[in-house]
mmCIF file of C-alpha atoms in Angstrom:
data_model
loop_
_atom_site.group_PDB
_atom_site.id
_atom_site.type_symbol
_atom_site.label_atom_id
_atom_site.label_comp_id
_atom_site.label_asym_id
_atom_site.label_seq_id
_atom_site.Cartn_x
_atom_site.Cartn_y
_atom_site.Cartn_z
ATOM 1 C CA MET A 94 69.377 -69.233 130.880
ATOM 2 C CA SER A 95 69.083 -72.741 128.907
ATOM 3 C CA VAL A 96 67.623 -74.079 125.729
ATOM 4 C CA PRO A 97 66.188 -77.079 125.797
ATOM 5 C CA TYR A 98 66.315 -80.135 123.501
ATOM 6 C CA HIS A 99 63.836 -79.797 121.134
ATOM 7 C CA ARG A 100 64.609 -76.487 120.270
ATOM 8 C CA LEU A 101 68.112 -76.944 119.396
ATOM 9 C CA PHE A 102 67.987 -75.860 116.557
ATOM 10 C CA ARG A 103 67.462 -72.440 117.449
ATOM 11 C CA VAL A 104 71.263 -72.097 119.277
ATOM 12 C CA ASP A 105 72.800 -71.680 115.758
ATOM 13 C CA GLY A 106 73.187 -68.370 114.186
ATOM 14 C CA ARG A 107 72.519 -69.125 111.127
ATOM 15 C CA TRP A 108 68.776 -71.259 111.327
ATOM 16 C CA ARG A 109 65.878 -70.186 109.525
ATOM 17 C CA TRP A 110 63.365 -72.431 109.251
ATOM 18 C CA TRP A 111 63.311 -73.135 105.728
ATOM 19 C CA ARG A 112 66.761 -75.540 106.332
ATOM 20 C CA PRO A 113 64.641 -78.057 108.322
ATOM 21 C CA LEU A 114 62.404 -79.077 104.626
ATOM 22 C CA VAL A 115 66.107 -78.583 102.414
ATOM 23 C CA ALA A 116 67.317 -81.388 105.267
ATOM 24 C CA LEU A 117 64.127 -83.439 104.811
ATOM 25 C CA ALA A 118 64.318 -83.333 100.512
ATOM 26 C CA PHE A 119 68.232 -84.223 101.099
ATOM 27 C CA LEU A 120 66.739 -87.503 103.493
ATOM 28 C CA ALA A 121 63.927 -88.181 100.604
ATOM 29 C CA GLY A 122 66.649 -88.517 98.309
ATOM 30 C CA TRP A 123 69.069 -90.689 100.147
ATOM 31 C CA TYR A 124 66.087 -92.834 100.523
ATOM 32 C CA LEU A 125 65.453 -93.789 96.992
ATOM 33 C CA VAL A 126 68.987 -93.846 96.200
ATOM 34 C CA SER A 127 69.951 -95.925 98.861
ATOM 35 C CA GLN A 128 66.848 -98.106 98.040
ATOM 36 C CA VAL A 129 67.393 -98.562 94.608
ATOM 37 C CA LEU A 130 71.275 -100.013 94.862
ATOM 38 C CA ILE A 131 70.469 -102.248 98.061
ATOM 39 C CA THR A 132 67.659 -103.867 95.741
ATOM 40 C CA VAL A 133 70.352 -104.404 92.879
ATOM 41 C CA ALA A 134 72.500 -105.251 95.950
ATOM 42 C CA TYR A 135 70.082 -108.263 96.848
ATOM 43 C CA PHE A 136 67.581 -109.154 93.400
ATOM 44 C CA VAL A 137 70.858 -109.153 91.741
ATOM 45 C CA PRO A 138 73.030 -112.425 93.214
ATOM 46 C CA ILE A 139 68.935 -114.056 93.521
ATOM 47 C CA GLY A 140 68.304 -113.189 89.763
ATOM 48 C CA ALA A 141 71.135 -114.753 88.618
ATOM 49 C CA THR A 142 70.873 -118.135 90.499
ATOM 50 C CA GLN A 143 67.838 -119.449 91.180
ATOM 51 C CA GLY A 144 66.225 -117.279 87.908
ATOM 52 C CA PRO A 145 62.970 -115.590 87.396
ATOM 53 C CA ASP A 146 61.718 -117.471 90.038
ATOM 54 C CA GLY A 147 63.371 -116.785 93.275
ATOM 55 C CA LEU A 148 63.228 -112.151 92.139
ATOM 56 C CA LEU A 149 59.119 -113.686 92.277
ATOM 57 C CA ASP A 150 59.157 -116.054 95.942
ATOM 58 C CA LEU A 151 61.740 -113.192 97.072
ATOM 59 C CA GLU A 152 58.964 -109.684 95.813
ATOM 60 C CA ARG A 153 56.169 -112.400 97.887
ATOM 61 C CA SER A 154 57.687 -112.650 100.542
ATOM 62 C CA LEU A 155 58.796 -108.807 100.976
ATOM 63 C CA GLN A 156 54.790 -108.039 100.601
ATOM 64 C CA ASP A 157 53.705 -110.960 102.816
ATOM 65 C CA SER A 158 55.902 -110.383 105.706
ATOM 66 C CA ALA A 159 58.967 -107.566 105.125
ATOM 67 C CA LEU A 160 60.470 -108.069 109.054
ATOM 68 C CA ASP A 161 60.133 -112.803 108.683
ATOM 69 C CA PRO A 162 62.237 -113.178 111.791
ATOM 70 C CA THR A 163 62.846 -116.979 109.953
ATOM 71 C CA ASP A 164 64.205 -115.224 106.730
ATOM 72 C CA PRO A 165 67.077 -114.026 107.208
ATOM 73 C CA ILE A 166 67.819 -112.549 103.417
ATOM 74 C CA ILE A 167 64.199 -110.739 104.092
ATOM 75 C CA LEU A 168 65.229 -109.573 107.870
ATOM 76 C CA SER A 169 68.625 -107.942 106.560
ATOM 77 C CA LEU A 170 66.894 -106.061 103.379
ATOM 78 C CA SER A 171 64.081 -104.785 106.124
ATOM 79 C CA LEU A 172 66.725 -104.208 108.348
ATOM 80 C CA VAL A 173 69.368 -102.637 106.011
ATOM 81 C CA SER A 174 66.339 -100.492 104.716
ATOM 82 C CA LEU A 175 66.168 -98.483 107.334
ATOM 83 C CA VAL A 176 69.769 -98.465 108.677
ATOM 84 C CA VAL A 177 70.345 -95.898 105.978
ATOM 85 C CA LEU A 178 68.783 -93.874 107.059
ATOM 86 C CA LEU A 179 71.132 -93.221 109.639
ATOM 87 C CA PRO A 180 73.600 -91.659 108.146
ATOM 88 C CA GLY A 181 71.060 -90.453 105.419
ATOM 89 C CA ILE A 182 70.167 -87.704 108.336
ATOM 90 C CA LEU A 183 72.788 -87.351 109.877
ATOM 91 C CA LEU A 184 74.656 -86.165 106.600
ATOM 92 C CA ALA A 185 71.063 -84.448 105.911
ATOM 93 C CA VAL A 186 71.373 -81.958 108.746
ATOM 94 C CA LYS A 187 75.184 -81.019 107.758
ATOM 95 C CA ILE A 188 74.387 -80.225 104.090
ATOM 96 C CA ALA A 189 71.346 -78.120 105.238
ATOM 97 C CA ARG A 190 73.124 -76.132 108.309
ATOM 98 C CA ILE A 191 70.869 -76.855 110.380
ATOM 99 C CA GLY A 192 72.690 -76.354 113.954
ATOM 100 C CA PRO A 193 76.264 -77.176 115.275
ATOM 101 C CA ALA A 194 77.829 -81.035 114.349
ATOM 102 C CA ASN A 195 76.240 -83.842 115.560
ATOM 103 C CA THR A 196 73.102 -81.586 117.452
ATOM 104 C CA LEU A 197 70.296 -84.296 116.985
ATOM 105 C CA SER A 198 72.002 -86.627 119.330
ATOM 106 C CA SER A 199 72.131 -84.844 123.041
ATOM 107 C CA VAL A 200 72.064 -80.849 124.496
ATOM 108 C CA ARG A 201 75.647 -81.818 124.361
ATOM 109 C CA PHE A 202 76.263 -81.726 120.871
ATOM 110 C CA ARG A 203 77.572 -85.734 120.939
ATOM 111 C CA VAL A 204 76.979 -88.746 122.194
ATOM 112 C CA ARG A 205 76.740 -88.896 126.083
ATOM 113 C CA TRP A 206 78.591 -92.374 125.960
ATOM 114 C CA ARG A 207 79.142 -92.625 130.148
ATOM 115 C CA TRP A 208 75.552 -91.081 130.394
ATOM 116 C CA ALA A 209 74.648 -93.631 127.700
ATOM 117 C CA ALA A 210 76.434 -97.022 129.739
ATOM 118 C CA TRP A 211 74.112 -95.418 132.830
ATOM 119 C CA CYS A 212 71.823 -96.112 130.692
ATOM 120 C CA VAL A 213 71.841 -99.815 130.271
ATOM 121 C CA LEU A 214 71.275 -100.302 133.780
ATOM 122 C CA PRO A 215 67.540 -99.955 133.496
ATOM 123 C CA THR A 216 67.684 -100.630 129.395
ATOM 124 C CA LEU A 217 68.509 -104.895 130.640
ATOM 125 C CA VAL A 218 65.881 -104.501 133.971
ATOM 126 C CA ILE A 219 62.751 -103.665 131.262
ATOM 127 C CA ALA A 220 64.096 -106.334 129.133
ATOM 128 C CA GLY A 221 63.951 -108.796 131.492
ATOM 129 C CA VAL A 222 60.537 -108.072 132.597
ATOM 130 C CA MET A 223 59.618 -108.056 128.983
ATOM 131 C CA PHE A 224 61.291 -111.289 128.353
ATOM 132 C CA VAL A 225 59.511 -113.435 131.263
ATOM 133 C CA PHE A 226 56.304 -112.207 129.696
ATOM 134 C CA GLN A 227 56.968 -112.726 126.234
ATOM 135 C CA ALA A 228 58.808 -115.469 126.228
ATOM 136 C CA ALA A 229 55.703 -117.392 128.898
ATOM 137 C CA GLY A 230 55.069 -120.787 127.840
ATOM 138 C CA THR A 231 58.083 -121.044 125.919
ATOM 139 C CA PHE A 232 60.226 -122.880 128.132
ATOM 140 C CA THR A 233 58.854 -125.932 130.459
ATOM 141 C CA PHE A 234 60.817 -127.019 133.716
ATOM 142 C CA ALA A 235 59.139 -130.398 133.628
ATOM 143 C CA GLY A 236 61.742 -133.124 133.932
ATOM 144 C CA GLY A 237 64.039 -130.774 133.510
ATOM 145 C CA PHE A 238 64.536 -126.768 131.686
ATOM 146 C CA ALA A 239 63.755 -127.484 128.252
ATOM 147 C CA TRP A 240 61.296 -125.972 125.346
ATOM 148 C CA ASN A 241 57.975 -126.634 125.672
ATOM 149 C CA THR A 242 57.205 -127.854 122.010
ATOM 150 C CA ALA A 243 53.544 -129.116 123.232
ATOM 151 C CA GLU A 244 52.834 -125.268 124.058
ATOM 152 C CA ILE A 245 54.969 -124.098 121.219
ATOM 153 C CA GLY A 246 55.815 -126.239 118.523
ATOM 154 C CA GLN A 247 58.906 -127.267 116.468
ATOM 155 C CA SER A 248 61.769 -124.693 115.431
ATOM 156 C CA THR A 249 61.072 -124.711 111.465
ATOM 157 C CA VAL A 250 64.534 -123.121 110.897
ATOM 158 C CA SER A 251 67.688 -124.857 110.985
ATOM 159 C CA LEU A 252 70.420 -124.167 113.119
ATOM 160 C CA GLY A 253 72.480 -122.368 110.582
ATOM 161 C CA THR A 254 69.713 -120.319 109.703
ATOM 162 C CA LEU A 255 68.725 -119.854 113.302
ATOM 163 C CA THR A 256 72.370 -118.251 114.118
ATOM 164 C CA THR A 257 72.662 -116.266 111.259
ATOM 165 C CA THR A 258 69.223 -114.278 112.319
ATOM 166 C CA ILE A 259 70.917 -113.956 114.967
ATOM 167 C CA VAL A 260 73.990 -112.620 114.838
ATOM 168 C CA LEU A 261 72.682 -110.299 112.169
ATOM 169 C CA VAL A 262 69.821 -108.953 114.518
ATOM 170 C CA VAL A 263 72.223 -108.374 117.120
ATOM 171 C CA LEU A 264 74.242 -105.854 113.955
ATOM 172 C CA LEU A 265 71.727 -104.380 112.373
ATOM 173 C CA VAL A 266 68.904 -103.629 114.769
ATOM 174 C CA PRO A 267 70.478 -101.275 116.909
ATOM 175 C CA PHE A 268 71.755 -99.014 114.089
ATOM 176 C CA GLN A 269 67.750 -99.484 113.023
ATOM 177 C CA GLY A 270 66.692 -97.976 116.510
ATOM 178 C CA ALA A 271 69.138 -95.558 116.403
ATOM 179 C CA ALA A 272 68.147 -94.518 112.827
ATOM 180 C CA GLU A 273 64.204 -94.160 114.064
ATOM 181 C CA GLU A 274 65.380 -92.456 117.035
ATOM 182 C CA TYR A 275 67.684 -90.391 115.604
ATOM 183 C CA ILE A 276 64.322 -89.210 112.891
ATOM 184 C CA PHE A 277 61.441 -89.168 115.086
ATOM 185 C CA ARG A 278 62.368 -87.912 118.624
ATOM 186 C CA GLY A 279 65.362 -86.470 117.059
ATOM 187 C CA PHE A 280 65.104 -84.409 113.909
ATOM 188 C CA LEU A 281 61.034 -84.356 113.807
ATOM 189 C CA MET A 282 60.701 -82.712 117.321
ATOM 190 C CA GLN A 283 63.743 -80.464 116.605
ATOM 191 C CA THR A 284 62.098 -79.047 113.455
ATOM 192 C CA ILE A 285 59.098 -78.619 115.584
ATOM 193 C CA GLY A 286 60.459 -77.235 118.704
ATOM 194 C CA ALA A 287 62.317 -75.275 116.211
ATOM 195 C CA TRP A 288 59.026 -74.064 114.632
ATOM 196 C CA ILE A 289 56.857 -73.091 117.423
ATOM 197 C CA PRO A 290 58.421 -69.983 118.731
ATOM 198 C CA TRP A 291 55.902 -70.683 122.267
ATOM 199 C CA ARG A 292 57.892 -72.887 124.349
ATOM 200 C CA ILE A 293 54.872 -74.494 125.734
ATOM 201 C CA VAL A 294 53.077 -75.209 122.576
ATOM 202 C CA GLY A 295 56.073 -76.172 120.450
ATOM 203 C CA THR A 296 57.021 -78.917 123.103
ATOM 204 C CA VAL A 297 53.467 -80.403 123.089
ATOM 205 C CA VAL A 298 53.079 -80.451 119.225
ATOM 206 C CA ALA A 299 56.525 -81.599 118.632
ATOM 207 C CA VAL A 300 56.009 -84.659 120.971
ATOM 208 C CA ALA A 301 52.301 -85.171 119.082
ATOM 209 C CA VAL A 302 53.143 -85.307 116.202
ATOM 210 C CA SER A 303 56.001 -87.182 116.424
ATOM 211 C CA THR A 304 54.125 -89.540 118.495
ATOM 212 C CA VAL A 305 51.376 -89.643 115.724
ATOM 213 C CA VAL A 306 53.448 -89.714 112.520
ATOM 214 C CA PHE A 307 55.912 -92.697 114.401
ATOM 215 C CA ALA A 308 52.638 -95.115 115.068
ATOM 216 C CA LEU A 309 50.991 -94.244 111.025
ATOM 217 C CA LEU A 310 53.985 -95.654 109.669
ATOM 218 C CA HIS A 311 53.222 -99.300 111.186
ATOM 219 C CA ILE A 312 50.635 -99.498 109.637
ATOM 220 C CA PRO A 313 51.759 -100.610 106.290
ATOM 221 C CA ASN A 314 53.567 -103.547 108.274
ATOM 222 C CA GLY A 315 49.899 -105.362 108.859
ATOM 223 C CA TYR A 316 49.342 -104.123 112.655
ATOM 224 C CA ASN A 317 46.086 -103.795 113.829
ATOM 225 C CA VAL A 318 44.994 -101.337 116.415
ATOM 226 C CA TRP A 319 46.375 -102.552 119.285
ATOM 227 C CA GLY A 320 48.974 -103.340 117.821
ATOM 228 C CA ILE A 321 48.889 -99.127 116.822
ATOM 229 C CA LEU A 322 48.669 -97.744 120.482
ATOM 230 C CA ASP A 323 51.614 -100.817 121.361
ATOM 231 C CA VAL A 324 53.708 -98.082 119.109
ATOM 232 C CA GLY A 325 52.041 -95.210 119.857
ATOM 233 C CA SER A 326 52.608 -95.658 123.400
ATOM 234 C CA PHE A 327 55.913 -96.379 123.010
ATOM 235 C CA GLY A 328 56.067 -93.574 120.958
ATOM 236 C CA LEU A 329 55.026 -91.331 123.636
ATOM 237 C CA VAL A 330 57.112 -92.387 126.803
ATOM 238 C CA ALA A 331 59.712 -92.491 124.789
ATOM 239 C CA ALA A 332 59.417 -88.962 123.095
ATOM 240 C CA VAL A 333 58.703 -87.405 126.548
ATOM 241 C CA ILE A 334 62.198 -89.414 127.930
ATOM 242 C CA VAL A 335 64.254 -87.520 125.141
ATOM 243 C CA LEU A 336 62.577 -84.050 126.557
ATOM 244 C CA ARG A 337 63.635 -84.977 129.952
ATOM 245 C CA THR A 338 67.186 -86.353 129.832
ATOM 246 C CA GLY A 339 68.399 -83.586 126.621
ATOM 247 C CA GLY A 340 69.485 -86.814 124.315
ATOM 248 C CA LEU A 341 68.543 -89.658 122.663
ATOM 249 C CA GLU A 342 70.781 -92.446 124.191
ATOM 250 C CA ALA A 343 68.145 -93.523 126.561
ATOM 251 C CA THR A 344 66.029 -94.334 124.367
ATOM 252 C CA VAL A 345 68.088 -95.911 121.611
ATOM 253 C CA LEU A 346 69.751 -98.236 123.793
ATOM 254 C CA GLN A 347 65.517 -98.511 125.050
ATOM 255 C CA HIS A 348 64.674 -99.290 121.146
ATOM 256 C CA ALA A 349 67.445 -101.072 120.297
ATOM 257 C CA PHE A 350 67.056 -104.072 123.119
ATOM 258 C CA ASN A 351 63.158 -103.774 122.393
ATOM 259 C CA ASN A 352 63.773 -105.202 119.539
ATOM 260 C CA ILE A 353 66.497 -107.164 119.290
ATOM 261 C CA MET A 354 64.709 -109.501 121.669
ATOM 262 C CA ILE A 355 61.658 -109.939 120.314
ATOM 263 C CA PHE A 356 64.042 -110.394 116.912
ATOM 264 C CA VAL A 357 65.427 -113.054 118.870
ATOM 265 C CA LEU A 358 62.443 -114.734 120.237
ATOM 266 C CA GLN A 359 60.401 -115.247 117.110
ATOM 267 C CA ALA A 360 64.153 -115.948 115.116
ATOM 268 C CA PRO A 361 63.355 -120.032 115.949
ATOM 269 C CA GLY A 362 59.793 -119.697 114.164
ATOM 270 C CA TRP A 363 57.645 -122.439 116.430
ATOM 271 C CA SER A 364 55.562 -124.115 114.792
ATOM 272 C CA LYS A 365 52.249 -123.547 117.408
ATOM 273 C CA VAL A 366 53.434 -119.539 117.230
ATOM 274 C CA ASP A 367 51.650 -117.238 114.997
ATOM 275 C CA LEU A 368 54.508 -114.438 114.104
ATOM 276 C CA ASP A 369 51.857 -112.141 112.440
ATOM 277 C CA SER A 370 52.560 -108.276 113.218
ATOM 278 C CA SER A 371 48.725 -107.696 112.899
ATOM 279 C CA ASN A 372 47.573 -109.657 116.173
ATOM 280 C CA GLY A 373 48.614 -106.901 118.443
ATOM 281 C CA SER A 374 46.443 -107.356 121.791
ATOM 282 C CA ILE A 375 45.202 -105.352 125.136
ATOM 283 C CA GLY A 376 47.563 -107.229 127.381
ATOM 284 C CA GLY A 377 50.329 -106.616 125.095
ATOM 285 C CA TRP A 378 49.180 -102.914 124.929
ATOM 286 C CA LEU A 379 49.341 -102.687 128.640
ATOM 287 C CA LEU A 380 52.763 -103.901 129.083
ATOM 288 C CA THR A 381 54.621 -101.586 126.504
ATOM 289 C CA LEU A 382 52.748 -98.928 128.119
ATOM 290 C CA ALA A 383 53.771 -100.321 131.903
ATOM 291 C CA THR A 384 57.545 -100.909 131.002
ATOM 292 C CA SER A 385 57.922 -98.056 129.229
ATOM 293 C CA LEU A 386 57.102 -95.693 132.125
ATOM 294 C CA ALA A 387 58.630 -98.150 134.381
ATOM 295 C CA TYR A 388 62.166 -97.165 132.383
ATOM 296 C CA TRP A 389 61.048 -93.840 132.081
ATOM 297 C CA GLY A 390 60.742 -93.497 135.751
ATOM 298 C CA MET A 391 64.241 -95.615 136.539
ATOM 299 C CA VAL A 392 65.643 -93.114 133.389
ATOM 300 C CA GLU A 393 64.285 -90.147 135.550
ATOM 301 C CA LEU A 394 65.897 -91.238 138.926
ATOM 302 C CA LEU A 395 68.793 -91.744 137.436
ATOM 303 C CA ALA A 396 69.533 -88.436 135.581
ATOM 304 C CA TRP A 397 68.424 -86.353 138.806
ATOM 305 C CA TRP A 398 71.357 -88.944 141.358
ATOM 306 C CA ARG A 399 74.192 -88.073 138.221
ATOM 307 C CA LYS A 400 72.722 -84.672 138.087
ATOM 308 C CA LEU A 401 72.505 -85.221 134.089
ATOM 309 C CA ASP A 402 73.121 -81.415 131.882
ATOM 310 C CA ARG A 403 69.478 -81.885 130.438
ATOM 311 C CA THR A 404 69.478 -78.744 128.694
ATOM 312 C CA PHE A 405 71.855 -76.318 126.248
ATOM 313 C CA PRO A 406 73.414 -73.844 128.989
ATOM 314 C CA GLY A 407 73.105 -70.828 127.153
ATOM 315 C CA ALA A 408 70.965 -68.826 125.188
ATOM 316 C CA GLU A 409 69.069 -69.069 121.802
ATOM 317 C CA ALA A 410 71.108 -67.169 118.565
ATOM 318 C CA PRO A 411 70.067 -64.068 118.002
ATOM 319 C CA ARG A 412 67.663 -63.300 114.470
ATOM 320 C CA PHE A 413 69.828 -61.637 112.229
ATOM 321 C CA ARG A 414 69.255 -60.150 109.332
ATOM 322 C CA GLY A 415 71.704 -60.304 106.034
ATOM 323 C CA ALA A 416 74.814 -61.645 106.342
ATOM 324 C CA VAL A 417 75.585 -63.629 109.837
ATOM 325 C CA PRO A 418 78.752 -62.558 111.306
ATOM 326 C CA ALA A 419 81.088 -64.916 111.397
ATOM 327 C CA TRP A 420 81.258 -65.976 115.608
ATOM 328 C CA ALA A 421 77.226 -66.934 114.970
ATOM 329 C CA GLY A 422 78.666 -69.784 113.173
ATOM 330 C CA GLY A 423 81.406 -70.338 115.418
ATOM 331 C CA LYS A 424 81.927 -73.661 117.573
ATOM 332 C CA ARG A 425 83.542 -72.103 121.073
ATOM 333 C CA TRP A 426 80.624 -71.674 122.377
ATOM 334 C CA THR A 427 78.891 -74.549 121.565
ATOM 335 C CA ARG A 428 81.780 -76.829 123.664
ATOM 336 C CA PRO A 429 81.107 -79.354 126.374
ATOM 337 C CA GLY A 430 79.837 -77.189 129.407
ATOM 338 C CA GLY A 431 80.226 -73.805 127.605
ATOM 339 C CA SER A 432 77.800 -71.417 128.027
ATOM 340 C CA GLY A 433 76.122 -70.897 125.040
ATOM 341 C CA TRP A 434 75.417 -67.107 123.763
ATOM 342 C CA LEU A 435 76.743 -65.924 127.020
ATOM 343 C CA ASP A 436 79.935 -66.633 126.107
ATOM 344 C CA SER A 437 80.007 -64.644 122.708
ATOM 345 C CA PRO A 438 80.729 -61.959 121.680
ATOM 346 C CA ALA A 439 79.139 -58.662 123.166
ATOM 347 C CA ARG A 440 75.977 -57.869 121.020
ATOM 348 C CA SER A 441 75.926 -54.893 118.354
ATOM 349 C CA GLU A 442 73.435 -52.212 117.213
ATOM 350 C CA GLY A 443 72.966 -54.137 114.189
ATOM 351 C CA VAL A 444 72.070 -57.701 115.961
ATOM 352 C CA ALA A 445 68.860 -58.519 117.986
ATOM 353 C CA GLY A 446 68.574 -60.841 120.339
ATOM 354 C CA SER A 447 69.063 -63.238 122.685
ATOM 355 C CA GLY A 448 70.852 -60.534 125.553
ATOM 356 C CA ALA A 449 74.703 -61.926 124.469
ATOM 357 C CA VAL A 450 76.529 -60.444 126.957
ATOM 358 C CA GLY A 451 80.163 -58.796 127.164
ATOM 359 C CA ALA A 452 81.653 -55.552 127.588
ATOM 360 C CA ALA A 453 80.080 -52.703 125.699
ATOM 361 C CA ALA A 454 80.683 -52.639 121.674
ATOM 362 C CA PRO A 455 81.515 -49.271 120.190
ATOM 363 C CA ALA A 456 78.812 -47.729 118.308
ATOM 364 C CA GLY A 457 79.113 -49.006 115.325
ATOM 365 C CA ALA A 458 81.347 -51.540 115.633
ATOM 366 C CA ALA A 459 81.242 -55.168 114.576
ATOM 367 C CA PRO A 460 81.093 -58.170 116.425
ATOM 368 C CA VAL A 461 84.681 -60.058 117.089
ATOM 369 C CA GLY A 462 85.118 -62.081 113.885
ATOM 370 C CA ALA A 463 83.101 -60.462 111.739
ATOM 371 C CA GLY A 464 84.086 -59.519 107.964
ATOM 372 C CA PRO A 465 83.388 -56.135 105.975
ATOM 373 C CA ALA A 466 79.765 -56.997 105.161
ATOM 374 C CA ASP A 467 79.305 -57.347 108.415
ATOM 375 C CA ALA A 468 80.587 -54.156 109.288
ATOM 376 C CA VAL A 469 78.485 -52.461 107.099
ATOM 377 C CA ASP A 470 75.261 -54.093 108.288
ATOM 378 C CA ASN A 471 75.848 -52.761 112.048
ATOM 379 C CA ALA A 472 77.282 -49.141 111.094
ATOM 380 C CA GLY A 473 73.853 -48.601 108.944
ATOM 381 C CA GLY A 474 71.937 -49.976 111.907
ATOM 382 C CA VAL A 475 70.493 -52.900 110.288
ATOM 383 C CA ALA A 476 67.902 -54.892 113.787
ATOM 384 C CA GLY A 477 67.551 -58.328 113.760
ATOM 385 C CA ARG A 478 64.523 -59.722 113.710
ATOM 386 C CA PRO A 479 63.745 -61.053 117.329
#
């Protein structure tokens, strides 16, 4: 018996359908407050040093291109606005008491750092392939290795600005990519998977909804049809990788490396290169689809070779009426390598659920660690929901 990644919320006896809505409400509040604070942190210094004209220029730049890789201020503001979502979603899950700590990271309820280190290998391979295609025409070997200024033009930013942008990208983009993965491939898929009782249906709907929402939320950035298909294909394959590996490690790396490379290549602001995100093409979409599928194949092979734990080695929690027994919210059954509910105390009359095993409990006895209220529920023979 095991539990797949997208149903991990259900391994906690405190699971209720409304808890993800509480987490979502908290995340919305966190986002609004953080955006106000970030806006103040950026706009006040600029207003004090550049006056109203500086504020108007900043506002126009944000409206025209919120992810302009040639403007460190605009780029950092946009990235920080997304980075804050990472601690926000982790706190939201904890406050809503949805599941064990770090339930979004993997089926081991933590980041599997050794597995993440192995995933760097296929990530670098795909990054290299993407670099070859995306940097086509950027360099020339005529008369020695150099920038192909005849094709791409001249850089429009200073060396200082370019250096600042690259540093910001390397520092912030990994957290921006992680924030999006934890929300779309993590929280959203686990919420839908826990809501739908039928596993196959829940899997399909979770993947479909997370992919569509991820793609549609890129529309405000000006993406055209091919750009949306590009993002959607990336999100679709990423969702499958998460389910197949039981965690977010591989897709966080893929997302981070992909975005870092794009921003770094665009940071010089070559005068003949259009940086408009709305100019997606069928070639770009097919390249993203092909490299995403290739990355999935390499990760799949690596997971098989490493004998990766892809599911939680236990069972879904029983459903309770009334107070949840103390052992149901404990941690010992979610320890790395633990056997989950198969290692929980014996099931008593007041609990109906997924087959916790052990010695038979005396009639009317409360589970080990349960309080007086639990004993009353059990003695009364209150049946739980399956």
